[in-house]
């Protein structure tokens, strides 16, 4: 026997109270000498034994009342001995795996029963077989643990109905999180003598990563701390699925698509099975219409193959905007990974704002050099529209009142001092995903240096990646016959995406950029939590040339030299300066675009200009394989630090989500199954046994086995009602005995 509220056993000691009162009353009388006492002594001796017996019996009844009440309040459970007649109610938490792998059909036969359908049947049979009065908490687990009922219930028919309505999901499953949720649920349920947590799953290997081992051990400890301890059961349903081929990646060459330029589509197919697949064909659809085919001669077991479509796309300028492509194969019944959607953003131009310390208004300067580098065609012929970037040039004094939402990147070209309003606008812009390029120059070295080290750096919390330690000078005014010896950008293999172009032997490298003066940044500055600072490129003397800082959802890149002639010769090396400026602007600009190729469970986020705040936008969802929307949602555009934002987080189904803006234009969001789920390999028998040992769990293959074993092991029953009944009986007996003794004395 065990007790669920063992602290209440202390009430047993209350039985001393009636005993003490009884003994105290015995000692209260006193002896009085009385001459006629000898006449009563025969009667007293005759009744003395009966009186003592009645008093002792009354005392025992009074003592047993607090003992019985204390035992009842301690919630005793009978857990040992022979099985009791009848079936005691239990508390059961049922976790049904609805992740993507459960869609697999053993044998791969079309129309066959999937592992999910088998899990559904076993779950329903388990609930149906629980004893009457049992409390059930059922959860479907995939990307999250979703309760099938509002709260645990004794209405088993309702739980069965919800299980029948459940559908296989499309995401991965976090087993540790699901088990943690089950522990919380079982702890909140009634404290029946028998408590169970049953996990119904296909035992997919990727669902039990080694990294979760510590969390699983903590779950075992939490279960051991519960009284009575719940029993954890792993129900391994379904059969292994040997074969699965999936489209794992779709990409475009080039990665960033500009209207009027050709683009090639490449797709990768991976074979997760045990046999080779020959002559695999993939159809390519663009905006729902078939446009080409990709062929794969051989895909080895466990291998991947990448091939290009037999078509080249070209989008006209009037087609700039959102498009989507889909690559389909037909090798097995698992549709969710036989198709992969990919959103394309066709760019007309990338909008850039250049903030100049001098600017064209003053007749030249760093701002002009930056504009010419970003718009080289327009620099020769203003009517030429072939440039990727569309640049707006303003003076630093105008930034505080200038709207930044339309731009992807802002460039500070020797802007020496900005207003507080301008700084706040820039911080919000970058935090929301925008890009900022900083090219300090002569004005910053003079009047603006303290401003850079103060409001712009803010002890690591501001936009500037690192504090300025000083101004580097290549040997003073003159050296080696009156000529300065400049530093140059060190030759190296670049890892940063913006600089990888310069690893190409066909491209002139950055070592041609030379400087006689430069800003010396701290190479390893402290940074605020959640921010990362790195050196992208260095000078030949080891000082940083380019530094990058992540700031919210955006990034800041700061150069150590100005984008103008004076401190160096960067603008004069057009074959290096122009591609460098375009790469530095392009990478953060394209990353500033909202992420539109998502995995199941990742939220949809779309940004809007300020005037759209308070409006509503329409979001339509078309499942994989369908062109017509199955669901529609209305999303409000909310204010977030002066920008409009619409969000949708319930992306639990793969497919195409199309958002229609207030101006009628569309943005496509593709939601695909994580391809880690396409590996359908299950844990083998030894691995399942090791997992069960680690969790102190048992393993069964069916609901029938679970119910049979539960019947054989059902030795526990709540017996506190018996003690409560005993206390009531003792109380009634004490009252009756007291009345009887009172009448006799009368």
mmCIF file of C-alpha atoms in Angstrom, residues 392-562:
data_model
loop_
_atom_site.group_PDB
_atom_site.id
_atom_site.type_symbol
_atom_site.label_atom_id
_atom_site.label_comp_id
_atom_site.label_asym_id
_atom_site.label_seq_id
_atom_site.Cartn_x
_atom_site.Cartn_y
_atom_site.Cartn_z
ATOM 1 C CA UNK A 392 18.183 57.677 -54.509
ATOM 2 C CA UNK A 393 20.752 60.219 -53.249
ATOM 3 C CA UNK A 394 20.019 62.537 -50.330
ATOM 4 C CA UNK A 395 22.035 64.698 -47.943
ATOM 5 C CA UNK A 396 22.581 63.546 -44.353
ATOM 6 C CA UNK A 397 20.379 66.397 -43.077
ATOM 7 C CA UNK A 398 17.379 64.948 -44.939
ATOM 8 C CA UNK A 399 17.551 61.456 -43.436
ATOM 9 C CA UNK A 400 15.578 62.281 -40.287
ATOM 10 C CA UNK A 401 12.454 63.012 -42.356
ATOM 11 C CA UNK A 402 12.990 60.485 -45.159
ATOM 12 C CA UNK A 403 10.825 57.313 -45.280
ATOM 13 C CA UNK A 404 13.082 54.215 -45.335
ATOM 14 C CA UNK A 405 10.448 51.518 -45.901
ATOM 15 C CA UNK A 406 10.733 51.494 -49.739
ATOM 16 C CA UNK A 407 14.476 50.734 -49.641
ATOM 17 C CA UNK A 408 16.367 47.481 -49.228
ATOM 18 C CA UNK A 409 19.749 49.046 -48.381
ATOM 19 C CA UNK A 410 20.943 52.383 -46.994
ATOM 20 C CA UNK A 411 24.531 53.573 -47.636
ATOM 21 C CA UNK A 412 26.189 56.159 -45.393
ATOM 22 C CA UNK A 413 28.868 57.779 -47.585
ATOM 23 C CA UNK A 414 30.991 59.919 -45.240
ATOM 24 C CA UNK A 415 27.857 61.021 -43.387
ATOM 25 C CA UNK A 416 29.483 62.675 -40.374
ATOM 26 C CA UNK A 417 26.559 63.449 -38.112
ATOM 27 C CA UNK A 418 22.915 62.332 -38.108
ATOM 28 C CA UNK A 419 20.055 63.546 -35.970
ATOM 29 C CA UNK A 420 18.642 61.368 -33.203
ATOM 30 C CA UNK A 421 15.496 60.870 -35.290
ATOM 31 C CA UNK A 422 17.644 59.643 -38.190
ATOM 32 C CA UNK A 423 19.506 57.176 -35.953
ATOM 33 C CA UNK A 424 16.241 55.774 -34.611
ATOM 34 C CA UNK A 425 14.907 55.366 -38.163
ATOM 35 C CA UNK A 426 18.078 53.537 -39.184
ATOM 36 C CA UNK A 427 17.969 51.217 -36.147
ATOM 37 C CA UNK A 428 14.350 50.304 -36.840
ATOM 38 C CA UNK A 429 15.113 49.814 -40.534
ATOM 39 C CA UNK A 430 18.009 47.435 -39.899
ATOM 40 C CA UNK A 431 16.300 45.640 -37.033
ATOM 41 C CA UNK A 432 13.392 44.812 -39.368
ATOM 42 C CA UNK A 433 15.726 43.234 -41.927
ATOM 43 C CA UNK A 434 17.246 46.101 -43.897
ATOM 44 C CA UNK A 435 20.912 46.420 -44.869
ATOM 45 C CA UNK A 436 23.237 49.272 -43.909
ATOM 46 C CA UNK A 437 26.641 50.023 -45.513
ATOM 47 C CA UNK A 438 28.968 52.499 -43.794
ATOM 48 C CA UNK A 439 31.848 54.188 -45.673
ATOM 49 C CA UNK A 440 33.417 56.813 -43.377
ATOM 50 C CA UNK A 441 35.753 59.447 -44.809
ATOM 51 C CA UNK A 442 37.456 62.771 -44.172
ATOM 52 C CA UNK A 443 34.441 64.426 -42.545
ATOM 53 C CA UNK A 444 33.995 61.477 -40.157
ATOM 54 C CA UNK A 445 37.700 61.602 -39.232
ATOM 55 C CA UNK A 446 37.229 65.225 -38.237
ATOM 56 C CA UNK A 447 33.924 66.397 -36.835
ATOM 57 C CA UNK A 448 32.126 63.050 -36.954
ATOM 58 C CA UNK A 449 34.482 60.660 -35.160
ATOM 59 C CA UNK A 450 33.097 61.271 -31.665
ATOM 60 C CA UNK A 451 29.579 60.906 -33.048
ATOM 61 C CA UNK A 452 30.492 57.528 -34.575
ATOM 62 C CA UNK A 453 32.021 56.321 -31.301
ATOM 63 C CA UNK A 454 29.026 57.641 -29.346
ATOM 64 C CA UNK A 455 25.462 57.443 -30.725
ATOM 65 C CA UNK A 456 26.347 55.165 -33.647
ATOM 66 C CA UNK A 457 28.326 52.625 -31.571
ATOM 67 C CA UNK A 458 26.654 53.013 -28.151
ATOM 68 C CA UNK A 459 29.077 50.676 -26.329
ATOM 69 C CA UNK A 460 28.268 47.813 -28.673
ATOM 70 C CA UNK A 461 24.490 48.250 -28.655
ATOM 71 C CA UNK A 462 24.359 50.552 -31.691
ATOM 72 C CA UNK A 463 24.735 50.030 -35.425
ATOM 73 C CA UNK A 464 28.503 50.485 -35.839
ATOM 74 C CA UNK A 465 30.158 47.030 -35.659
ATOM 75 C CA UNK A 466 33.237 48.151 -33.701
ATOM 76 C CA UNK A 467 34.708 51.235 -32.000
ATOM 77 C CA UNK A 468 37.292 53.290 -33.886
ATOM 78 C CA UNK A 469 40.694 52.942 -32.193
ATOM 79 C CA UNK A 470 42.356 55.598 -34.331
ATOM 80 C CA UNK A 471 43.378 56.625 -37.833
ATOM 81 C CA UNK A 472 45.987 54.517 -39.588
ATOM 82 C CA UNK A 473 48.568 56.389 -41.675
ATOM 83 C CA UNK A 474 50.883 54.725 -44.186
ATOM 84 C CA UNK A 475 54.167 56.269 -43.073
ATOM 85 C CA UNK A 476 53.306 59.935 -42.559
ATOM 86 C CA UNK A 477 53.568 62.605 -45.223
ATOM 87 C CA UNK A 478 56.353 61.101 -47.318
ATOM 88 C CA UNK A 479 58.462 57.964 -47.503
ATOM 89 C CA UNK A 480 60.805 56.309 -49.994
ATOM 90 C CA UNK A 481 61.626 59.315 -52.092
ATOM 91 C CA UNK A 482 58.567 61.350 -51.271
ATOM 92 C CA UNK A 483 55.977 58.592 -51.883
ATOM 93 C CA UNK A 484 53.696 57.044 -49.261
ATOM 94 C CA UNK A 485 53.659 53.249 -48.912
ATOM 95 C CA UNK A 486 49.938 52.362 -48.792
ATOM 96 C CA UNK A 487 48.389 49.259 -47.239
ATOM 97 C CA UNK A 488 46.355 46.970 -49.444
ATOM 98 C CA UNK A 489 43.611 44.415 -48.879
ATOM 99 C CA UNK A 490 45.227 41.084 -48.011
ATOM 100 C CA UNK A 491 44.968 38.199 -50.456
ATOM 101 C CA UNK A 492 42.822 35.458 -48.951
ATOM 102 C CA UNK A 493 40.089 32.980 -49.686
ATOM 103 C CA UNK A 494 36.847 34.682 -48.692
ATOM 104 C CA UNK A 495 34.041 32.815 -46.931
ATOM 105 C CA UNK A 496 31.545 35.652 -46.859
ATOM 106 C CA UNK A 497 28.903 35.401 -49.563
ATOM 107 C CA UNK A 498 29.408 39.012 -50.631
ATOM 108 C CA UNK A 499 33.125 38.419 -51.289
ATOM 109 C CA UNK A 500 33.186 34.929 -52.784
ATOM 110 C CA UNK A 501 33.126 36.481 -56.254
ATOM 111 C CA UNK A 502 36.725 37.587 -55.647
ATOM 112 C CA UNK A 503 37.876 33.976 -55.143
ATOM 113 C CA UNK A 504 37.347 33.485 -58.889
ATOM 114 C CA UNK A 505 40.687 33.650 -60.767
ATOM 115 C CA UNK A 506 38.872 35.381 -63.646
ATOM 116 C CA UNK A 507 37.923 38.270 -61.341
ATOM 117 C CA UNK A 508 40.494 40.874 -60.341
ATOM 118 C CA UNK A 509 41.128 40.382 -56.620
ATOM 119 C CA UNK A 510 40.746 42.898 -53.817
ATOM 120 C CA UNK A 511 44.488 43.296 -53.255
ATOM 121 C CA UNK A 512 44.391 46.044 -55.867
ATOM 122 C CA UNK A 513 42.582 48.278 -53.384
ATOM 123 C CA UNK A 514 45.174 50.433 -51.587
ATOM 124 C CA UNK A 515 44.860 53.069 -48.862
ATOM 125 C CA UNK A 516 47.244 55.628 -47.397
ATOM 126 C CA UNK A 517 44.876 56.361 -44.485
ATOM 127 C CA UNK A 518 42.224 54.193 -42.924
ATOM 128 C CA UNK A 519 40.052 53.841 -39.836
ATOM 129 C CA UNK A 520 41.423 51.338 -37.328
ATOM 130 C CA UNK A 521 38.488 49.322 -35.970
ATOM 131 C CA UNK A 522 38.727 47.172 -32.861
ATOM 132 C CA UNK A 523 39.216 43.651 -34.318
ATOM 133 C CA UNK A 524 37.324 41.823 -31.534
ATOM 134 C CA UNK A 525 34.819 44.252 -30.036
ATOM 135 C CA UNK A 526 32.224 43.318 -27.413
ATOM 136 C CA UNK A 527 28.684 43.083 -28.729
ATOM 137 C CA UNK A 528 25.191 43.011 -27.268
ATOM 138 C CA UNK A 529 23.311 39.758 -26.714
ATOM 139 C CA UNK A 530 21.984 38.270 -29.943
ATOM 140 C CA UNK A 531 24.415 40.257 -32.126
ATOM 141 C CA UNK A 532 27.405 38.822 -33.961
ATOM 142 C CA UNK A 533 30.410 40.822 -35.152
ATOM 143 C CA UNK A 534 32.931 39.411 -37.633
ATOM 144 C CA UNK A 535 35.795 40.572 -39.837
ATOM 145 C CA UNK A 536 35.017 39.991 -43.536
ATOM 146 C CA UNK A 537 38.377 41.121 -44.952
ATOM 147 C CA UNK A 538 41.665 42.517 -43.605
ATOM 148 C CA UNK A 539 44.447 44.814 -44.747
ATOM 149 C CA UNK A 540 47.943 43.525 -45.331
ATOM 150 C CA UNK A 541 48.939 44.786 -41.854
ATOM 151 C CA UNK A 542 46.149 42.796 -40.157
ATOM 152 C CA UNK A 543 43.757 45.687 -39.501
ATOM 153 C CA UNK A 544 40.099 45.013 -40.472
ATOM 154 C CA UNK A 545 39.052 46.326 -43.899
ATOM 155 C CA UNK A 546 35.410 45.201 -43.796
ATOM 156 C CA UNK A 547 33.445 44.335 -40.641
ATOM 157 C CA UNK A 548 29.936 42.969 -40.353
ATOM 158 C CA UNK A 549 27.415 43.043 -37.534
ATOM 159 C CA UNK A 550 24.052 41.348 -37.262
ATOM 160 C CA UNK A 551 21.431 43.680 -35.844
ATOM 161 C CA UNK A 552 17.979 42.222 -35.327
ATOM 162 C CA UNK A 553 16.892 40.715 -38.645
ATOM 163 C CA UNK A 554 19.295 42.859 -40.673
ATOM 164 C CA UNK A 555 23.007 43.408 -41.005
ATOM 165 C CA UNK A 556 25.503 46.280 -41.014
ATOM 166 C CA UNK A 557 28.755 46.304 -43.033
ATOM 167 C CA UNK A 558 31.352 48.956 -42.235
ATOM 168 C CA UNK A 559 34.427 49.694 -44.391
ATOM 169 C CA UNK A 560 37.670 51.065 -43.001
ATOM 170 C CA UNK A 561 38.115 53.496 -45.867
ATOM 171 C CA UNK A 562 35.984 55.975 -47.803
#
